[in-house]
Amino acid sequence: MDPSKVTLITGASSGAGRRIAVHLSRSRRLILHGRDSARLSETRDLCERPTEHCMWDFDLRDSGGIEGALEPVLRGNQLAIESFVHSAGMLKIQALRLVDRGSAHEIIDVNFMAALEIMRLLVRQKFNGKHLRGVVFISSTASRFGARGFSVYCASKGALDAFMRAAAVELAPQVRVNSVLPGATRSAMTAAMLSDSELRDRMESDYPLGIGDPDDVAWAVEYLLSDKARWITGQEFVVDGGRTVNMTA
Amino acid sequence: MSEPILKEFANPLSLGSRRILVTGAASGIGRATCRLLSCLDARIVAVDVDEPGLEAVMREMSGEGHARLGADLADVERIPAWMSELAGTGGPLYGVVHAAGLSCVQPVRLLTPALYRRVLSVNTEAALALARGFQKKTVGDPRGGSIVFISSVMASAGAPGAAVYSLSKAALHGLARSLALELAPAAIRVNCVAPGFVRTPMFDRMASPWDAQQRDRVEEDHPLGLGAPLDVAHSVAFLLADTARWITGTVLTVDGGYTAH
């Protein structure tokens, strides 16, 4: 039986990952990954044709366990992954002198190692045939610019983008691989920052077009995965309301 | 130029009768952009120095309400004036796509001002003049707008003989960044699309002295092969539409992996 081709979205239980899932569900069958199965179900209910989409409940901090956990999802449902969106991400703001190796490892595991591990599996013929075509990593403007307390997060996103370019070159022309680098959008991850009115006012003024919406990120992802972007690979697409050109902020 | 243009994605990308000015409209990327944007329901103002070419593109576009103007973009000083006239007669502009460009492949010892001035005028100074014309209250759409400059991978890469072309395109990236900040309060977004080597009449002229080996090498430098004008036009459409409402000051590189390897 020819497996049904689907799009895997990690981190689909909230924020940009959830909006990406809703957008892509209009034209694709999805595997929705998240850590929190209740919120993952909420995402599925927001999608078009909810019953067509699978859920994969797994903690990506266990990057060594990904293979064993993902395989039954594919085999059990006769699925092959055609597109992959890595939207799972962890952020912990810590001064460098206070960074502990344990949480640094967790951030690197979720933000980068999980993407590497999933890619490694998806291009193995025994695991996924030759079905993979399009990949988008949700990186961050932190991949290109520093901020106090962001050292590990910046490093994890920088690694993700460097890996993206190498994978794009190695896997062309069968697979296209790109990153979207969002600035701050309204999401659970930024809710704490945005609830502080002083910090929110500063962020609003730092962003020439204001704070973004997860939909703005979802549109870019949908575009990069579509055939309209068939000649785009190995690129960082900055979606940040002009934040990173505003050096005086 | 005979590829079919799909309309099924037209919903979020629809330009709903907004008026978009496209320079370099008579050939290559500009021409593909006119065709694609017209399918997304934009009303096009096609500008080019090549008037017979403009006539052809007018016939190729779908929909109604398009206009054309035969003008030399090297005549930089006149650009804001004819933009005002166009807006006065046909209504405000929502977007500008600067696709007009001249190639320049010359060893540095031959690069006299007489030779490169025209390249810099069309590729670079015209972009600034278009932005100046566009930001006037009587020209731009009160809802805001979107400017897209077609730059090149040569803005960030180098090649022997490409000094002036690289200079002219790299300048567009700097121009877009500062304009993005300056025009954000007016809800005008400014971005660049940086294409790799695309099969256009300009590319064919540039490649005509090459032997088969040189052609193969350029093709191999693009992990996805050479591009088509429509590949670039799709990215222009994405940046003009509301799908990119939170994107400004950015370069979207559309190059088949040229700058990644």
mmCIF file of N, CA, C and O in Angstrom, chain A residues 83-145:
data_model
loop_
_atom_site.group_PDB
_atom_site.id
_atom_site.type_symbol
_atom_site.label_atom_id
_atom_site.label_comp_id
_atom_site.label_asym_id
_atom_site.label_seq_id
_atom_site.Cartn_x
_atom_site.Cartn_y
_atom_site.Cartn_z
ATOM 1 N N SER A 83 6.723 16.697 4.034
ATOM 2 C CA SER A 83 7.205 18.007 4.474
ATOM 3 C C SER A 83 7.364 17.995 5.990
ATOM 4 O O SER A 83 6.631 17.301 6.695
ATOM 5 N N PHE A 84 8.325 18.794 6.460
ATOM 6 C CA PHE A 84 8.649 18.827 7.883
ATOM 7 C C PHE A 84 8.834 20.279 8.310
ATOM 8 O O PHE A 84 9.604 21.019 7.688
ATOM 9 N N VAL A 85 8.117 20.685 9.346
ATOM 10 C CA VAL A 85 8.275 22.020 9.921
ATOM 11 C C VAL A 85 8.718 21.851 11.373
ATOM 12 O O VAL A 85 7.980 21.262 12.179
ATOM 13 N N HIS A 86 9.910 22.321 11.685
ATOM 14 C CA HIS A 86 10.388 22.240 13.069
ATOM 15 C C HIS A 86 10.094 23.554 13.766
ATOM 16 O O HIS A 86 10.825 24.534 13.605
ATOM 17 N N SER A 87 9.013 23.562 14.515
ATOM 18 C CA SER A 87 8.600 24.786 15.190
ATOM 19 C C SER A 87 8.772 24.676 16.701
ATOM 20 O O SER A 87 8.598 25.654 17.419
ATOM 21 N N ALA A 88 9.106 23.471 17.186
ATOM 22 C CA ALA A 88 9.341 23.310 18.625
ATOM 23 C C ALA A 88 10.527 24.165 19.028
ATOM 24 O O ALA A 88 11.536 24.216 18.323
ATOM 25 N N GLY A 89 10.404 24.842 20.127
ATOM 26 C CA GLY A 89 11.510 25.673 20.589
ATOM 27 C C GLY A 89 11.403 25.913 22.082
ATOM 28 O O GLY A 89 10.305 25.958 22.637
ATOM 29 N N MET A 90 12.568 26.038 22.717
ATOM 30 C CA MET A 90 12.607 26.331 24.152
ATOM 31 C C MET A 90 13.410 27.587 24.362
ATOM 32 O O MET A 90 14.454 27.783 23.733
ATOM 33 N N LEU A 91 12.931 28.448 25.232
ATOM 34 C CA LEU A 91 13.649 29.689 25.548
ATOM 35 C C LEU A 91 13.753 29.808 27.056
ATOM 36 O O LEU A 91 12.754 29.676 27.770
ATOM 37 N N LYS A 92 14.986 30.008 27.529
ATOM 38 C CA LYS A 92 15.175 30.296 28.946
ATOM 39 C C LYS A 92 16.180 31.437 29.004
ATOM 40 O O LYS A 92 17.318 31.291 28.541
ATOM 41 N N ILE A 93 15.739 32.579 29.495
ATOM 42 C CA ILE A 93 16.623 33.742 29.538
ATOM 43 C C ILE A 93 17.475 33.654 30.805
ATOM 44 O O ILE A 93 16.941 33.606 31.911
ATOM 45 N N GLN A 94 18.803 33.569 30.602
ATOM 46 C CA GLN A 94 19.728 33.371 31.720
ATOM 47 C C GLN A 94 21.011 34.124 31.444
ATOM 48 O O GLN A 94 21.579 33.984 30.348
ATOM 49 N N ALA A 95 21.475 34.882 32.425
ATOM 50 C CA ALA A 95 22.801 35.508 32.288
ATOM 51 C C ALA A 95 23.838 34.407 32.113
ATOM 52 O O ALA A 95 23.696 33.327 32.693
ATOM 53 N N LEU A 96 24.842 34.689 31.309
ATOM 54 C CA LEU A 96 25.834 33.659 30.975
ATOM 55 C C LEU A 96 26.444 33.029 32.229
ATOM 56 O O LEU A 96 26.606 31.812 32.317
ATOM 57 N N ARG A 97 26.729 33.876 33.232
ATOM 58 C CA ARG A 97 27.383 33.319 34.438
ATOM 59 C C ARG A 97 26.457 32.385 35.201
ATOM 60 O O ARG A 97 26.897 31.630 36.057
ATOM 61 N N LEU A 98 25.156 32.427 34.897
ATOM 62 C CA LEU A 98 24.202 31.580 35.615
ATOM 63 C C LEU A 98 23.725 30.385 34.787
ATOM 64 O O LEU A 98 22.901 29.592 35.236
ATOM 65 N N VAL A 99 24.217 30.275 33.540
ATOM 66 C CA VAL A 99 23.766 29.178 32.682
ATOM 67 C C VAL A 99 24.210 27.853 33.279
ATOM 68 O O VAL A 99 25.380 27.668 33.606
ATOM 69 N N ASP A 100 23.268 26.918 33.438
ATOM 70 C CA ASP A 100 23.674 25.586 33.886
ATOM 71 C C ASP A 100 23.664 24.652 32.691
ATOM 72 O O ASP A 100 22.849 24.780 31.782
ATOM 73 N N ARG A 101 24.593 23.686 32.729
ATOM 74 C CA ARG A 101 24.785 22.818 31.581
ATOM 75 C C ARG A 101 23.546 21.996 31.282
ATOM 76 O O ARG A 101 23.231 21.714 30.129
ATOM 77 N N GLY A 102 22.816 21.653 32.307
ATOM 78 C CA GLY A 102 21.612 20.843 32.115
ATOM 79 C C GLY A 102 20.588 21.573 31.253
ATOM 80 O O GLY A 102 20.111 21.038 30.242
ATOM 81 N N SER A 103 20.264 22.806 31.592
ATOM 82 C CA SER A 103 19.235 23.499 30.816
ATOM 83 C C SER A 103 19.787 23.912 29.451
ATOM 84 O O SER A 103 19.043 23.979 28.463
ATOM 85 N N ALA A 104 21.099 24.161 29.375
ATOM 86 C CA ALA A 104 21.694 24.467 28.067
ATOM 87 C C ALA A 104 21.518 23.269 27.122
ATOM 88 O O ALA A 104 21.135 23.430 25.960
ATOM 89 N N HIS A 105 21.761 22.080 27.649
ATOM 90 C CA HIS A 105 21.583 20.875 26.849
ATOM 91 C C HIS A 105 20.126 20.721 26.391
ATOM 92 O O HIS A 105 19.866 20.344 25.245
ATOM 93 N N GLU A 106 19.204 21.002 27.296
ATOM 94 C CA GLU A 106 17.787 20.864 26.937
ATOM 95 C C GLU A 106 17.417 21.798 25.783
ATOM 96 O O GLU A 106 16.728 21.410 24.843
ATOM 97 N N ILE A 107 17.888 23.032 25.879
ATOM 98 C CA ILE A 107 17.550 24.020 24.840
ATOM 99 C C ILE A 107 18.162 23.596 23.497
ATOM 100 O O ILE A 107 17.498 23.624 22.454
ATOM 101 N N ILE A 108 19.426 23.162 23.545
ATOM 102 C CA ILE A 108 20.083 22.726 22.306
ATOM 103 C C ILE A 108 19.401 21.466 21.759
ATOM 104 O O ILE A 108 19.240 21.313 20.545
ATOM 105 N N ASP A 109 18.979 20.572 22.659
ATOM 106 C CA ASP A 109 18.309 19.343 22.219
ATOM 107 C C ASP A 109 16.999 19.647 21.493
ATOM 108 O O ASP A 109 16.731 19.094 20.429
ATOM 109 N N VAL A 110 16.186 20.506 22.076
ATOM 110 C CA VAL A 110 14.868 20.781 21.484
ATOM 111 C C VAL A 110 15.015 21.646 20.224
ATOM 112 O O VAL A 110 14.432 21.350 19.175
ATOM 113 N N ASN A 111 15.806 22.724 20.321
ATOM 114 C CA ASN A 111 15.855 23.698 19.226
ATOM 115 C C ASN A 111 16.659 23.199 18.032
ATOM 116 O O ASN A 111 16.334 23.530 16.890
ATOM 117 N N PHE A 112 17.708 22.417 18.301
ATOM 118 C CA PHE A 112 18.585 22.000 17.206
ATOM 119 C C PHE A 112 18.686 20.482 17.037
ATOM 120 O O PHE A 112 18.418 19.951 15.954
ATOM 121 N N MET A 113 19.066 19.756 18.094
ATOM 122 C CA MET A 113 19.309 18.313 17.942
ATOM 123 C C MET A 113 18.068 17.569 17.447
ATOM 124 O O MET A 113 18.176 16.629 16.653
ATOM 125 N N ALA A 114 16.899 17.991 17.905
ATOM 126 C CA ALA A 114 15.671 17.317 17.471
ATOM 127 C C ALA A 114 15.487 17.485 15.961
ATOM 128 O O ALA A 114 15.092 16.541 15.260
ATOM 129 N N ALA A 115 15.806 18.676 15.445
ATOM 130 C CA ALA A 115 15.683 18.911 13.999
ATOM 131 C C ALA A 115 16.667 18.025 13.238
ATOM 132 O O ALA A 115 16.330 17.421 12.212
ATOM 133 N N LEU A 116 17.891 17.943 13.756
ATOM 134 C CA LEU A 116 18.916 17.113 13.120
ATOM 135 C C LEU A 116 18.498 15.645 13.125
ATOM 136 O O LEU A 116 18.593 14.944 12.105
ATOM 137 N N GLU A 117 18.000 15.186 14.266
ATOM 138 C CA GLU A 117 17.627 13.782 14.409
ATOM 139 C C GLU A 117 16.438 13.444 13.485
ATOM 140 O O GLU A 117 16.446 12.418 12.800
ATOM 141 N N ILE A 118 15.450 14.316 13.442
ATOM 142 C CA ILE A 118 14.278 14.053 12.600
ATOM 143 C C ILE A 118 14.682 14.074 11.122
ATOM 144 O O ILE A 118 14.278 13.206 10.342
ATOM 145 N N MET A 119 15.521 15.027 10.738
ATOM 146 C CA MET A 119 16.002 15.080 9.349
ATOM 147 C C MET A 119 16.759 13.811 8.977
ATOM 148 O O MET A 119 16.603 13.254 7.895
ATOM 149 N N ARG A 120 17.622 13.373 9.890
ATOM 150 C CA ARG A 120 18.427 12.171 9.656
ATOM 151 C C ARG A 120 17.506 10.978 9.367
ATOM 152 O O ARG A 120 17.768 10.183 8.459
ATOM 153 N N LEU A 121 16.430 10.894 10.127
ATOM 154 C CA LEU A 121 15.493 9.783 9.934
ATOM 155 C C LEU A 121 14.717 9.933 8.621
ATOM 156 O O LEU A 121 14.517 8.965 7.889
ATOM 157 N N LEU A 122 14.286 11.154 8.338
ATOM 158 C CA LEU A 122 13.383 11.351 7.197
ATOM 159 C C LEU A 122 14.067 11.171 5.848
ATOM 160 O O LEU A 122 13.395 10.994 4.831
ATOM 161 N N VAL A 123 15.404 11.235 5.812
ATOM 162 C CA VAL A 123 16.092 11.009 4.543
ATOM 163 C C VAL A 123 16.637 9.582 4.450
ATOM 164 O O VAL A 123 17.294 9.231 3.473
ATOM 165 N N ARG A 124 16.360 8.764 5.486
ATOM 166 C CA ARG A 124 16.751 7.349 5.391
ATOM 167 C C ARG A 124 15.647 6.578 4.701
ATOM 168 O O ARG A 124 14.490 6.635 5.107
ATOM 169 N N GLN A 125 16.046 5.855 3.652
ATOM 170 C CA GLN A 125 15.037 5.199 2.826
ATOM 171 C C GLN A 125 14.210 4.179 3.612
ATOM 172 O O GLN A 125 13.016 4.051 3.406
ATOM 173 N N LYS A 126 14.892 3.462 4.520
ATOM 174 C CA LYS A 126 14.175 2.455 5.297
ATOM 175 C C LYS A 126 13.112 3.081 6.188
ATOM 176 O O LYS A 126 12.097 2.480 6.497
ATOM 177 N N PHE A 127 13.366 4.303 6.585
ATOM 178 C CA PHE A 127 12.447 4.967 7.526
ATOM 179 C C PHE A 127 11.312 5.686 6.810
ATOM 180 O O PHE A 127 10.161 5.638 7.218
ATOM 181 N N ASN A 128 11.648 6.396 5.723
ATOM 182 C CA ASN A 128 10.658 7.301 5.105
ATOM 183 C C ASN A 128 10.659 7.217 3.582
ATOM 184 O O ASN A 128 10.175 8.130 2.911
ATOM 185 N N GLY A 129 11.199 6.137 3.010
ATOM 186 C CA GLY A 129 11.268 6.050 1.553
ATOM 187 C C GLY A 129 12.058 7.228 1.000
ATOM 188 O O GLY A 129 12.998 7.711 1.623
ATOM 189 N N LYS A 130 11.656 7.709 -0.191
ATOM 190 C CA LYS A 130 12.293 8.909 -0.756
ATOM 191 C C LYS A 130 11.244 10.018 -0.828
ATOM 192 O O LYS A 130 11.139 10.732 -1.817
ATOM 193 N N HIS A 131 10.457 10.130 0.239
ATOM 194 C CA HIS A 131 9.273 10.982 0.164
ATOM 195 C C HIS A 131 9.500 12.434 0.567
ATOM 196 O O HIS A 131 8.686 13.286 0.236
ATOM 197 N N LEU A 132 10.604 12.700 1.302
ATOM 198 C CA LEU A 132 10.772 14.063 1.814
ATOM 199 C C LEU A 132 11.023 15.052 0.664
ATOM 200 O O LEU A 132 11.851 14.801 -0.207
ATOM 201 N N ARG A 133 10.300 16.187 0.667
ATOM 202 C CA ARG A 133 10.447 17.211 -0.372
ATOM 203 C C ARG A 133 10.763 18.596 0.187
ATOM 204 O O ARG A 133 11.597 19.309 -0.356
ATOM 205 N N GLY A 134 10.065 18.980 1.247
ATOM 206 C CA GLY A 134 10.222 20.359 1.734
ATOM 207 C C GLY A 134 10.385 20.408 3.241
ATOM 208 O O GLY A 134 9.730 19.668 3.966
ATOM 209 N N VAL A 135 11.299 21.295 3.685
ATOM 210 C CA VAL A 135 11.559 21.434 5.121
ATOM 211 C C VAL A 135 11.653 22.925 5.455
ATOM 212 O O VAL A 135 12.277 23.690 4.714
ATOM 213 N N VAL A 136 11.015 23.322 6.548
ATOM 214 C CA VAL A 136 11.186 24.686 7.063
ATOM 215 C C VAL A 136 11.481 24.602 8.555
ATOM 216 O O VAL A 136 10.741 23.957 9.306
ATOM 217 N N PHE A 137 12.563 25.239 8.969
ATOM 218 C CA PHE A 137 12.884 25.348 10.394
ATOM 219 C C PHE A 137 12.413 26.712 10.883
ATOM 220 O O PHE A 137 12.695 27.729 10.241
ATOM 221 N N ILE A 138 11.740 26.727 12.025
ATOM 222 C CA ILE A 138 11.436 28.019 12.643
ATOM 223 C C ILE A 138 12.638 28.383 13.497
ATOM 224 O O ILE A 138 12.861 27.821 14.567
ATOM 225 N N SER A 139 13.442 29.296 12.961
ATOM 226 C CA SER A 139 14.617 29.779 13.658
ATOM 227 C C SER A 139 14.208 31.032 14.419
ATOM 228 O O SER A 139 13.093 31.087 14.976
ATOM 229 N N SER A 140 15.040 32.036 14.424
ATOM 230 C CA SER A 140 14.731 33.267 15.155
ATOM 231 C C SER A 140 15.713 34.330 14.699
ATOM 232 O O SER A 140 16.823 34.011 14.250
ATOM 233 N N THR A 141 15.330 35.596 14.844
ATOM 234 C CA THR A 141 16.302 36.658 14.575
ATOM 235 C C THR A 141 17.484 36.544 15.546
ATOM 236 O O THR A 141 18.552 37.085 15.285
ATOM 237 N N ALA A 142 17.305 35.793 16.644
ATOM 238 C CA ALA A 142 18.394 35.550 17.600
ATOM 239 C C ALA A 142 19.512 34.722 16.976
ATOM 240 O O ALA A 142 20.597 34.619 17.543
ATOM 241 N N SER A 143 19.256 34.115 15.810
ATOM 242 C CA SER A 143 20.311 33.409 15.095
ATOM 243 C C SER A 143 21.361 34.391 14.567
ATOM 244 O O SER A 143 22.519 34.042 14.392
ATOM 245 N N ARG A 144 20.936 35.627 14.311
ATOM 246 C CA ARG A 144 21.840 36.602 13.707
ATOM 247 C C ARG A 144 22.305 37.682 14.665
ATOM 248 O O ARG A 144 23.299 38.346 14.401
ATOM 249 N N PHE A 145 21.530 37.920 15.746
ATOM 250 C CA PHE A 145 21.849 39.035 16.630
ATOM 251 C C PHE A 145 21.838 38.593 18.086
ATOM 252 O O PHE A 145 21.064 37.724 18.460
#
